[in-house]
């Protein structure tokens, strides 16, 4: 065990027993003042008031505090107070001729409070701590206060100006803690009850820096043998010197004390400081050096100096077992550092010549140990010596060993190269053989091992090495030379400022201080094998102090009993508090838990356990990762958040997702807070959460509703914009063409083409509105299918017949393969089925400029069901992949065709696919741009037994043979007039009414076969009118008349609403002649013979308002034109005039379109095609067929117009 280890162990043990001495006393302890100073013939001049005040007082009471503040306040076993303050107080008592009573209080705050209360007259050893109190005033100072920073000897790290990151130990009443903390904001201040404990904390590694005054610090280091601490630097804190303190109200005493202190001679003041400063008065008196401007600039540029030193050059320089620089040179460098502020970086070496070369070349700034010589002076400059010691001859401890240099003639002498004695020995003892060595230790080893006969070394080094390593083996035989060894610092010759600074610093060290430093390393008591010799003083002191403390133990035991009683009471109160906190935490309905610094669970409430379904023993003491939560990734995420929170030291509050072992996913509002111990160190965390899943769900629903509303609003805007475009386009044609027809009618001309275009545009607009209604029904789920038995083959054949002519006109081949469908009767909605196929064929023909369109079918028998596959394939322009992605969105058309525009609203495919899905099937489109398109329809249809009996569709019919009396009720004049004209055209007698009330009055006044009423009217709507009519019919026993509703709301539910009101059916606007004829069919006794199916006058009848006279006026010019065309046809055929025939075909086709003469239209188109090809062989049959068609139309129109 080394000496440092033993001292550390002993000091720790002693310091741990110090609290046993702090027995609490209710009353102050009275001490006897023991002063060691006395002045002769010292007197003061006081005024009468001051003298009277002193006579009245009779005794002055000085207050001091425990523990001792050495060397200012020291107590002994005789209840006596001595020290610096005691010496000055005794001199004041002598000068004032007043006895001084001393009262000692347990703490500094207690004695200050006693001063304020008047229990004592003044305080001793007061400085800046008391000066900060506004109620106190300080007297004239009697000792300077130089704040000093002390560190461990082995601490090589330089102190920064702000002591950043350092633990600073300080006596609690040395300075105001707030002021110290403000000056060193980045340091952590730790307060101690005594200077011994504060300095001991640094000595034994519990703190980094000690802050205290220089006088007490020096005293404690030297008298407590704390060899492992050193004064590293002075602090720049502003302080007050030591003085006596009185209350601000005590205006009498303060000038008396100042007067008494002023008459104490300076010599006595120096004697007092010398008596108690333990040889280090120079440090306090000198402080920083007075340096020149150039030296100060050098210091600012070179705050750190690299020092080369020899290892194992004991006791001048060496490195201990911990690698720390030790020795006399280290002590001197420490004193220089205090005075100059320089910081020294030590570089170890084993060769003196090598280190001299390092300094001379600038690799190092200075040498720590070197003796001057002429040879060495050429390379380095030598400072003032800090040690003068004789050179000695060391030989082996035997009788044959040389005793002097005369005996060394012819023998080997170990000597460091460059030593100044070499030349003198060579001159005086030429027979001596020199052996060069690197350092003194190597020289001593060579002597001991017989390598040389003797060695030259300094006395202090030789005695130290012999005592430590070579006892009884080597000896100091004699001194060598007349000049002693002068140990100096070696400096690079160009570093003049450093040389000057070192000399000034060495001069500032007093001889007394230097003797004290040398005295520490002069003794030869450090002997490794003799534990008692190495630690005798420490052991005696330790046992002495232990005996003293053991005597105090008995009194301390009594005091402990009272503390134990108080502790039991405190534990009971703490237990009650813990029970209360447990009830508070467990009673909280939300989860709360506590984890330590490693994330282990320390405590939680029952709500936390209930969420996870755990028991307390399953989770306590475990991290969340170690707990079986069923979700390891989530557990790792939470654990990382815990550790990050405690590392950052900042609270976290956030929403997050928590999945519990039951599978339920919670949205929680989590809070996590770090908690700290009394040193503000984070030692754990407290956390909890609120379950906000319901709130989050409502917020999500709210956001979804907002998004849906925004989407609906955007869809509405898009829909309105699209509808505005789609409706305005045909409406423009309707209005424009009707306007042209009216203008031509004013001039006596019938513009058939204008009327035809207007009719087609209006029907297209009606189809668009129907498509929109279908889309609305599909999206709302209100579109329903009217299933009935139907023949697939016949339905598809009827659709094909419609598109044959259009395909023939475009010279397309329409290829149909429907044979697999023959004989199959299924349940479907014929109208919707034909709507799908018509849309597909229409698109295929429309976008195929040449080639063919193919309609095919396949059937797979599945028992009660048929799996039907239909396809429509064309060789048209095709559709790009980009357009196919969006083609099934409403109002979207393909945009990559070569056509300038594509007619239509873009709803056909959307409706077709929706209808297929409603019928239990699918619609799939595939296309290649420029090659064509194929659409496949797959349906699964239920079989039906047979088709129901039904009449074949009739052709264009003339007005019914029986005239009916019809009451028309409509509040809109235009609709009322149109409906009356249509019914007049059908040959019926019409009575009109403007609203429901008037209509009911008309019905009551006359007998009507039928009533057609608008559903929505003011005053009395159509539903109410129907209910009133039915009620009166039942009351009067009348036969129910035909009662039809008339509305623009083309919704299926509207028909049901009309029937519930008592109506027989419902007509939807716009209504054509055939719709009216069909609706009135039950009342007609018989129907006219059907017209020749070669024409249809319904469109013209609608345009003329059903007026037969106007209609006849329009047909007469057409009959004349047909006769002329027929005559011209024969003439042009004989001449084979293809151009004339082409013009005739175009002109005749216009008239045929006006009356919808399909056969004539097809004949005109065929003739135009033949003329374009100039095919003479096909001309004859085509002209013959066209002549027959013109003849049939002539006969039919003549019969209608009753023209022979």
Short mmCIF file of C-alpha atoms in Angstrom, two decimals, residues 85-447:
data_model
loop_
_atom_site.label_atom_id
_atom_site.label_comp_id
_atom_site.label_asym_id
_atom_site.label_seq_id
_atom_site.Cartn_x
_atom_site.Cartn_y
_atom_site.Cartn_z
CA UNK A 85 -9.22 36.59 14.11
CA UNK A 86 -8.55 35.74 17.77
CA UNK A 87 -5.19 37.57 17.67
CA UNK A 88 -6.80 40.72 16.25
CA UNK A 89 -9.76 40.54 18.67
CA UNK A 90 -7.35 40.21 21.62
CA UNK A 91 -5.36 43.24 20.41
CA UNK A 92 -8.62 45.27 20.13
CA UNK A 93 -9.52 44.27 23.67
CA UNK A 94 -6.04 45.32 24.85
CA UNK A 95 -6.15 48.65 23.00
CA UNK A 96 -9.69 49.49 24.19
CA UNK A 97 -9.07 48.04 27.63
CA UNK A 98 -12.28 46.04 27.22
CA UNK A 99 -12.73 42.35 27.90
CA UNK A 100 -13.84 40.36 24.79
CA UNK A 101 -16.29 37.51 25.30
CA UNK A 102 -16.58 34.87 22.58
CA UNK A 103 -19.81 33.00 21.79
CA UNK A 104 -19.77 30.15 19.31
CA UNK A 105 -22.91 29.22 17.35
CA UNK A 106 -23.60 26.06 15.35
CA UNK A 107 -23.95 27.72 11.94
CA UNK A 108 -22.99 30.97 10.27
CA UNK A 109 -26.63 31.90 9.76
CA UNK A 110 -27.31 31.47 13.49
CA UNK A 111 -24.49 33.79 14.54
CA UNK A 112 -25.59 36.38 11.94
CA UNK A 113 -29.11 36.23 13.32
CA UNK A 114 -27.71 36.60 16.86
CA UNK A 115 -25.87 39.74 15.72
CA UNK A 116 -29.08 41.17 14.29
CA UNK A 117 -30.94 40.33 17.50
CA UNK A 118 -28.25 42.00 19.63
CA UNK A 119 -27.02 38.82 21.33
CA UNK A 120 -23.49 39.56 20.10
CA UNK A 121 -21.84 42.89 19.30
CA UNK A 122 -19.73 41.96 16.30
CA UNK A 123 -18.69 38.98 14.17
CA UNK A 124 -15.22 37.76 13.37
CA UNK A 125 -13.85 36.41 10.09
CA UNK A 126 -16.46 38.30 8.04
CA UNK A 127 -15.99 38.84 4.30
CA UNK A 128 -18.16 39.13 1.15
CA UNK A 129 -20.76 36.68 2.49
CA UNK A 130 -21.70 39.07 5.30
CA UNK A 131 -21.13 42.18 3.15
CA UNK A 132 -23.97 41.08 0.86
CA UNK A 133 -26.41 41.38 3.78
CA UNK A 134 -27.92 44.90 3.63
CA UNK A 135 -28.35 44.93 7.44
CA UNK A 136 -24.61 44.45 8.13
CA UNK A 137 -21.50 46.61 7.70
CA UNK A 138 -17.82 45.58 7.70
CA UNK A 139 -15.01 47.19 9.61
CA UNK A 140 -11.52 47.97 8.44
CA UNK A 141 -9.95 44.79 7.00
CA UNK A 142 -7.27 42.85 8.85
CA UNK A 143 -6.47 40.16 6.18
CA UNK A 144 -6.69 40.03 2.42
CA UNK A 145 -8.97 37.56 0.69
CA UNK A 146 -7.46 36.15 -2.52
CA UNK A 147 -9.90 33.55 -4.05
CA UNK A 148 -7.88 30.49 -4.99
CA UNK A 149 -8.73 27.43 -7.16
CA UNK A 150 -7.38 24.07 -5.96
CA UNK A 151 -7.30 20.86 -8.03
CA UNK A 152 -5.90 17.39 -7.59
CA UNK A 153 -2.24 17.02 -8.34
CA UNK A 154 -2.89 14.34 -10.94
CA UNK A 155 -5.47 16.39 -12.82
CA UNK A 156 -3.62 17.33 -16.01
CA UNK A 157 -6.59 19.02 -17.61
CA UNK A 158 -6.20 22.80 -17.62
CA UNK A 159 -8.90 24.89 -15.98
CA UNK A 160 -11.01 27.01 -18.33
CA UNK A 161 -11.91 30.54 -17.34
CA UNK A 162 -15.58 29.61 -16.78
CA UNK A 163 -14.84 26.19 -15.16
CA UNK A 164 -17.26 24.64 -17.67
CA UNK A 165 -18.48 21.21 -16.58
CA UNK A 166 -16.55 21.28 -13.29
CA UNK A 167 -17.91 20.43 -9.86
CA UNK A 168 -16.85 23.33 -7.64
CA UNK A 169 -16.67 22.64 -3.88
CA UNK A 170 -16.97 25.65 -1.54
CA UNK A 171 -17.64 26.45 2.11
CA UNK A 172 -21.29 27.46 2.25
CA UNK A 173 -20.53 30.87 3.82
CA UNK A 174 -17.31 31.77 2.03
CA UNK A 175 -19.18 33.72 -0.70
CA UNK A 176 -22.77 34.20 -1.69
CA UNK A 177 -23.60 31.05 -3.76
CA UNK A 178 -25.71 33.06 -6.21
CA UNK A 179 -22.79 35.35 -7.01
CA UNK A 180 -20.44 32.41 -7.56
CA UNK A 181 -22.95 30.59 -9.76
CA UNK A 182 -23.52 33.74 -11.80
CA UNK A 183 -19.74 34.13 -12.33
CA UNK A 184 -19.35 30.44 -13.26
CA UNK A 185 -22.70 29.64 -14.95
CA UNK A 186 -21.42 26.50 -16.65
CA UNK A 187 -19.99 24.99 -13.46
CA UNK A 188 -21.93 23.05 -10.84
CA UNK A 189 -21.52 24.57 -7.39
CA UNK A 190 -21.55 22.18 -4.41
CA UNK A 191 -21.65 23.63 -0.88
CA UNK A 192 -20.04 22.00 2.17
CA UNK A 193 -20.38 22.74 5.92
CA UNK A 194 -16.63 23.10 6.42
CA UNK A 195 -13.45 23.86 4.51
CA UNK A 196 -12.03 20.49 5.50
CA UNK A 197 -14.92 18.64 3.83
CA UNK A 198 -14.85 20.87 0.76
CA UNK A 199 -11.12 20.45 0.23
CA UNK A 200 -11.37 16.74 1.01
CA UNK A 201 -14.02 16.33 -1.69
CA UNK A 202 -11.44 17.50 -4.24
CA UNK A 203 -8.64 15.43 -2.74
CA UNK A 204 -10.67 12.21 -2.97
CA UNK A 205 -12.37 12.73 -6.30
CA UNK A 206 -15.84 13.82 -5.15
CA UNK A 207 -15.39 17.28 -6.66
CA UNK A 208 -13.13 18.79 -9.33
CA UNK A 209 -12.20 22.25 -7.98
CA UNK A 210 -12.07 23.81 -4.53
CA UNK A 211 -12.80 27.54 -4.21
CA UNK A 212 -11.51 29.24 -1.06
CA UNK A 213 -9.29 32.03 0.26
CA UNK A 214 -5.54 31.63 -0.16
CA UNK A 215 -4.67 31.86 3.56
CA UNK A 216 -6.94 29.08 4.77
CA UNK A 217 -6.24 26.99 1.66
CA UNK A 218 -2.48 27.09 2.16
CA UNK A 219 -2.91 26.34 5.86
CA UNK A 220 -5.14 23.30 5.22
CA UNK A 221 -2.93 21.84 2.49
CA UNK A 222 0.21 22.05 4.61
CA UNK A 223 -1.22 21.14 8.01
CA UNK A 224 -3.48 18.33 6.82
CA UNK A 225 -0.72 16.76 4.65
CA UNK A 226 -2.93 16.77 1.56
CA UNK A 227 -0.09 16.07 -0.87
CA UNK A 228 -2.46 15.16 -3.73
CA UNK A 229 -3.95 18.65 -4.15
CA UNK A 230 -2.37 21.86 -5.38
CA UNK A 231 -3.29 25.49 -5.82
CA UNK A 232 -3.86 25.65 -9.58
CA UNK A 233 -4.91 29.26 -10.15
CA UNK A 234 -6.44 32.39 -8.68
CA UNK A 235 -10.09 33.23 -9.29
CA UNK A 236 -11.13 36.55 -10.81
CA UNK A 237 -14.12 36.82 -8.49
CA UNK A 238 -14.48 40.17 -6.73
CA UNK A 239 -14.39 39.69 -2.96
CA UNK A 240 -14.15 41.63 0.29
CA UNK A 241 -11.13 41.25 2.60
CA UNK A 242 -11.59 39.72 6.05
CA UNK A 243 -12.92 42.11 8.70
CA UNK A 244 -15.31 42.35 11.65
CA UNK A 245 -19.04 42.77 10.98
CA UNK A 246 -21.56 44.86 12.93
CA UNK A 247 -25.19 45.74 12.31
CA UNK A 248 -25.91 48.83 10.24
CA UNK A 249 -27.76 50.37 13.23
CA UNK A 250 -24.71 50.01 15.50
CA UNK A 251 -23.11 53.29 14.51
CA UNK A 252 -21.09 53.49 17.76
CA UNK A 253 -19.08 50.31 17.56
CA UNK A 254 -17.96 50.41 13.91
CA UNK A 255 -15.76 53.55 14.16
CA UNK A 256 -14.32 52.26 17.44
CA UNK A 257 -13.27 48.99 15.78
CA UNK A 258 -11.84 50.85 12.77
CA UNK A 259 -9.84 53.15 15.06
CA UNK A 260 -8.45 50.24 17.08
CA UNK A 261 -7.44 48.27 13.95
CA UNK A 262 -5.75 51.34 12.51
CA UNK A 263 -3.26 51.64 15.40
CA UNK A 264 -2.03 48.03 15.17
CA UNK A 265 1.52 48.26 13.79
CA UNK A 266 2.25 46.77 10.35
CA UNK A 267 5.01 44.66 11.84
CA UNK A 268 2.55 42.99 14.19
CA UNK A 269 0.13 42.42 11.32
CA UNK A 270 2.88 40.69 9.34
CA UNK A 271 3.82 38.62 12.36
CA UNK A 272 0.22 37.43 12.75
CA UNK A 273 0.04 36.42 9.11
CA UNK A 274 3.43 34.72 9.30
CA UNK A 275 2.33 32.86 12.42
CA UNK A 276 -0.76 31.38 10.74
CA UNK A 277 0.10 31.19 7.04
CA UNK A 278 2.27 28.08 7.32
CA UNK A 279 5.14 29.46 5.26
CA UNK A 280 3.12 30.46 2.23
CA UNK A 281 2.73 34.15 2.95
CA UNK A 282 4.40 34.93 -0.33
CA UNK A 283 1.53 33.57 -2.34
CA UNK A 284 -0.98 35.85 -0.65
CA UNK A 285 1.26 38.88 -0.61
CA UNK A 286 2.58 38.60 -4.12
CA UNK A 287 -0.26 37.35 -6.27
CA UNK A 288 0.21 38.06 -9.97
CA UNK A 289 3.53 39.42 -11.26
CA UNK A 290 4.09 42.85 -12.72
CA UNK A 291 5.08 42.10 -16.28
CA UNK A 292 6.13 44.37 -19.12
CA UNK A 293 3.88 45.02 -22.11
CA UNK A 294 5.91 42.68 -24.35
CA UNK A 295 5.82 39.94 -21.70
CA UNK A 296 2.07 40.29 -21.35
CA UNK A 297 1.64 40.06 -25.11
CA UNK A 298 3.80 36.94 -25.13
CA UNK A 299 1.63 35.40 -22.41
CA UNK A 300 -1.50 36.10 -24.42
CA UNK A 301 -0.04 34.41 -27.49
CA UNK A 302 1.53 31.50 -25.55
CA UNK A 303 -0.81 30.53 -22.72
CA UNK A 304 0.59 26.98 -22.74
CA UNK A 305 4.29 26.05 -22.56
CA UNK A 306 5.74 22.65 -23.46
CA UNK A 307 8.17 21.46 -20.76
CA UNK A 308 10.68 18.66 -21.35
CA UNK A 309 11.70 16.77 -18.25
CA UNK A 310 13.58 13.63 -17.28
CA UNK A 311 11.72 10.70 -15.84
CA UNK A 312 13.18 9.00 -12.76
CA UNK A 313 15.25 12.07 -11.85
CA UNK A 314 13.98 11.78 -8.27
CA UNK A 315 13.24 13.87 -6.35
CA UNK A 316 13.62 16.67 -8.89
CA UNK A 317 11.37 15.23 -11.58
CA UNK A 318 9.67 11.88 -12.07
CA UNK A 319 6.32 10.34 -12.96
CA UNK A 320 4.35 8.33 -10.42
CA UNK A 321 2.50 5.06 -10.97
CA UNK A 322 -0.47 6.98 -12.40
CA UNK A 323 1.69 8.81 -14.92
CA UNK A 324 1.46 12.16 -13.11
CA UNK A 325 4.38 14.59 -13.05
CA UNK A 326 5.90 14.85 -9.55
CA UNK A 327 8.98 16.23 -7.86
CA UNK A 328 10.52 19.52 -6.75
CA UNK A 329 10.45 20.95 -10.28
CA UNK A 330 6.72 20.18 -10.50
CA UNK A 331 6.16 22.12 -7.26
CA UNK A 332 8.11 25.11 -8.54
CA UNK A 333 6.26 25.08 -11.88
CA UNK A 334 2.97 25.02 -9.95
CA UNK A 335 4.01 28.19 -8.03
CA UNK A 336 5.04 29.86 -11.30
CA UNK A 337 1.68 28.93 -12.83
CA UNK A 338 -0.11 30.63 -9.93
CA UNK A 339 1.89 33.81 -10.41
CA UNK A 340 1.86 34.00 -14.23
CA UNK A 341 -1.18 32.05 -15.38
CA UNK A 342 0.99 29.87 -17.61
CA UNK A 343 -0.13 26.27 -18.16
CA UNK A 344 2.64 23.69 -18.57
CA UNK A 345 2.40 20.62 -20.81
CA UNK A 346 5.00 18.12 -19.64
CA UNK A 347 6.87 15.90 -22.12
CA UNK A 348 8.67 12.93 -20.58
CA UNK A 349 12.14 11.83 -21.61
CA UNK A 350 15.03 9.70 -20.42
CA UNK A 351 18.01 11.44 -22.01
CA UNK A 352 19.30 14.82 -20.84
CA UNK A 353 21.26 15.54 -24.09
CA UNK A 354 18.26 14.62 -26.20
CA UNK A 355 15.97 16.96 -24.27
CA UNK A 356 18.51 19.80 -24.51
CA UNK A 357 18.43 19.32 -28.31
CA UNK A 358 14.61 19.41 -28.26
CA UNK A 359 14.64 22.79 -26.53
CA UNK A 360 17.35 24.23 -28.77
CA UNK A 361 15.45 23.17 -31.94
CA UNK A 362 12.08 24.43 -30.68
CA UNK A 363 10.49 21.00 -30.23
CA UNK A 364 10.05 21.97 -26.57
CA UNK A 365 9.90 25.39 -24.96
CA UNK A 366 11.93 24.72 -21.80
CA UNK A 367 13.66 22.15 -19.60
CA UNK A 368 12.40 21.49 -16.08
CA UNK A 369 15.74 20.33 -14.65
CA UNK A 370 19.18 21.25 -15.91
CA UNK A 371 22.51 22.32 -14.42
CA UNK A 372 24.44 25.05 -16.29
CA UNK A 373 27.64 24.37 -18.17
CA UNK A 374 29.64 26.09 -20.90
CA UNK A 375 28.78 23.38 -23.40
CA UNK A 376 25.06 23.55 -22.67
CA UNK A 377 25.04 27.37 -22.70
CA UNK A 378 25.72 27.27 -26.44
CA UNK A 379 22.31 25.69 -27.02
CA UNK A 380 20.05 26.96 -24.24
CA UNK A 381 19.68 29.83 -21.80
CA UNK A 382 19.61 29.11 -18.03
CA UNK A 383 17.17 30.71 -15.61
CA UNK A 384 17.81 31.74 -12.04
CA UNK A 385 18.49 28.56 -9.97
CA UNK A 386 15.70 27.31 -7.76
CA UNK A 387 17.90 24.73 -5.99
CA UNK A 388 21.56 24.84 -4.96
CA UNK A 389 22.94 21.48 -3.92
CA UNK A 390 26.46 20.02 -3.84
CA UNK A 391 27.71 17.39 -6.30
CA UNK A 392 28.69 14.14 -4.57
CA UNK A 393 30.47 10.95 -5.46
CA UNK A 394 28.35 7.81 -5.12
CA UNK A 395 30.07 4.43 -4.76
CA UNK A 396 29.23 0.95 -3.56
CA UNK A 397 29.01 0.31 0.20
CA UNK A 398 32.11 -1.79 0.59
CA UNK A 399 35.59 -1.09 1.91
CA UNK A 400 37.29 -1.35 -1.46
CA UNK A 401 35.13 1.28 -3.12
CA UNK A 402 36.73 4.68 -3.84
CA UNK A 403 36.10 7.45 -1.36
CA UNK A 404 37.28 10.48 -3.36
CA UNK A 405 38.05 11.43 -6.93
CA UNK A 406 41.71 10.71 -6.24
CA UNK A 407 40.71 7.08 -5.73
CA UNK A 408 38.88 7.10 -9.10
CA UNK A 409 42.02 7.50 -11.17
CA UNK A 410 42.13 4.56 -13.53
CA UNK A 411 38.50 3.73 -12.77
CA UNK A 412 35.16 4.28 -14.56
CA UNK A 413 33.02 7.26 -13.53
CA UNK A 414 29.37 7.64 -14.69
CA UNK A 415 28.50 11.23 -15.71
CA UNK A 416 25.75 12.90 -17.76
CA UNK A 417 27.18 14.52 -20.92
CA UNK A 418 27.45 18.30 -20.74
CA UNK A 419 27.90 18.38 -16.96
CA UNK A 420 30.10 21.34 -15.97
CA UNK A 421 32.34 19.15 -13.77
CA UNK A 422 33.66 17.14 -16.71
CA UNK A 423 36.34 19.69 -17.66
CA UNK A 424 37.49 20.20 -14.06
CA UNK A 425 37.75 16.45 -13.38
CA UNK A 426 39.62 15.90 -16.65
CA UNK A 427 42.07 18.64 -15.75
CA UNK A 428 42.60 17.64 -12.15
CA UNK A 429 42.19 13.87 -12.41
CA UNK A 430 43.26 12.94 -15.92
CA UNK A 431 43.18 9.22 -15.26
CA UNK A 432 39.45 9.04 -14.66
CA UNK A 433 37.52 7.21 -17.41
CA UNK A 434 34.10 8.75 -18.14
CA UNK A 435 31.01 6.67 -18.95
CA UNK A 436 28.15 8.73 -20.43
CA UNK A 437 24.68 8.08 -18.99
CA UNK A 438 21.27 9.49 -19.88
CA UNK A 439 20.04 10.29 -16.37
CA UNK A 440 20.99 9.97 -12.68
CA UNK A 441 19.00 6.80 -12.15
CA UNK A 442 20.95 5.04 -14.90
CA UNK A 443 24.19 6.19 -13.29
CA UNK A 444 23.14 4.83 -9.88
CA UNK A 445 22.10 1.53 -11.42
CA UNK A 446 25.46 1.15 -13.14
CA UNK A 447 27.26 1.72 -9.84
#
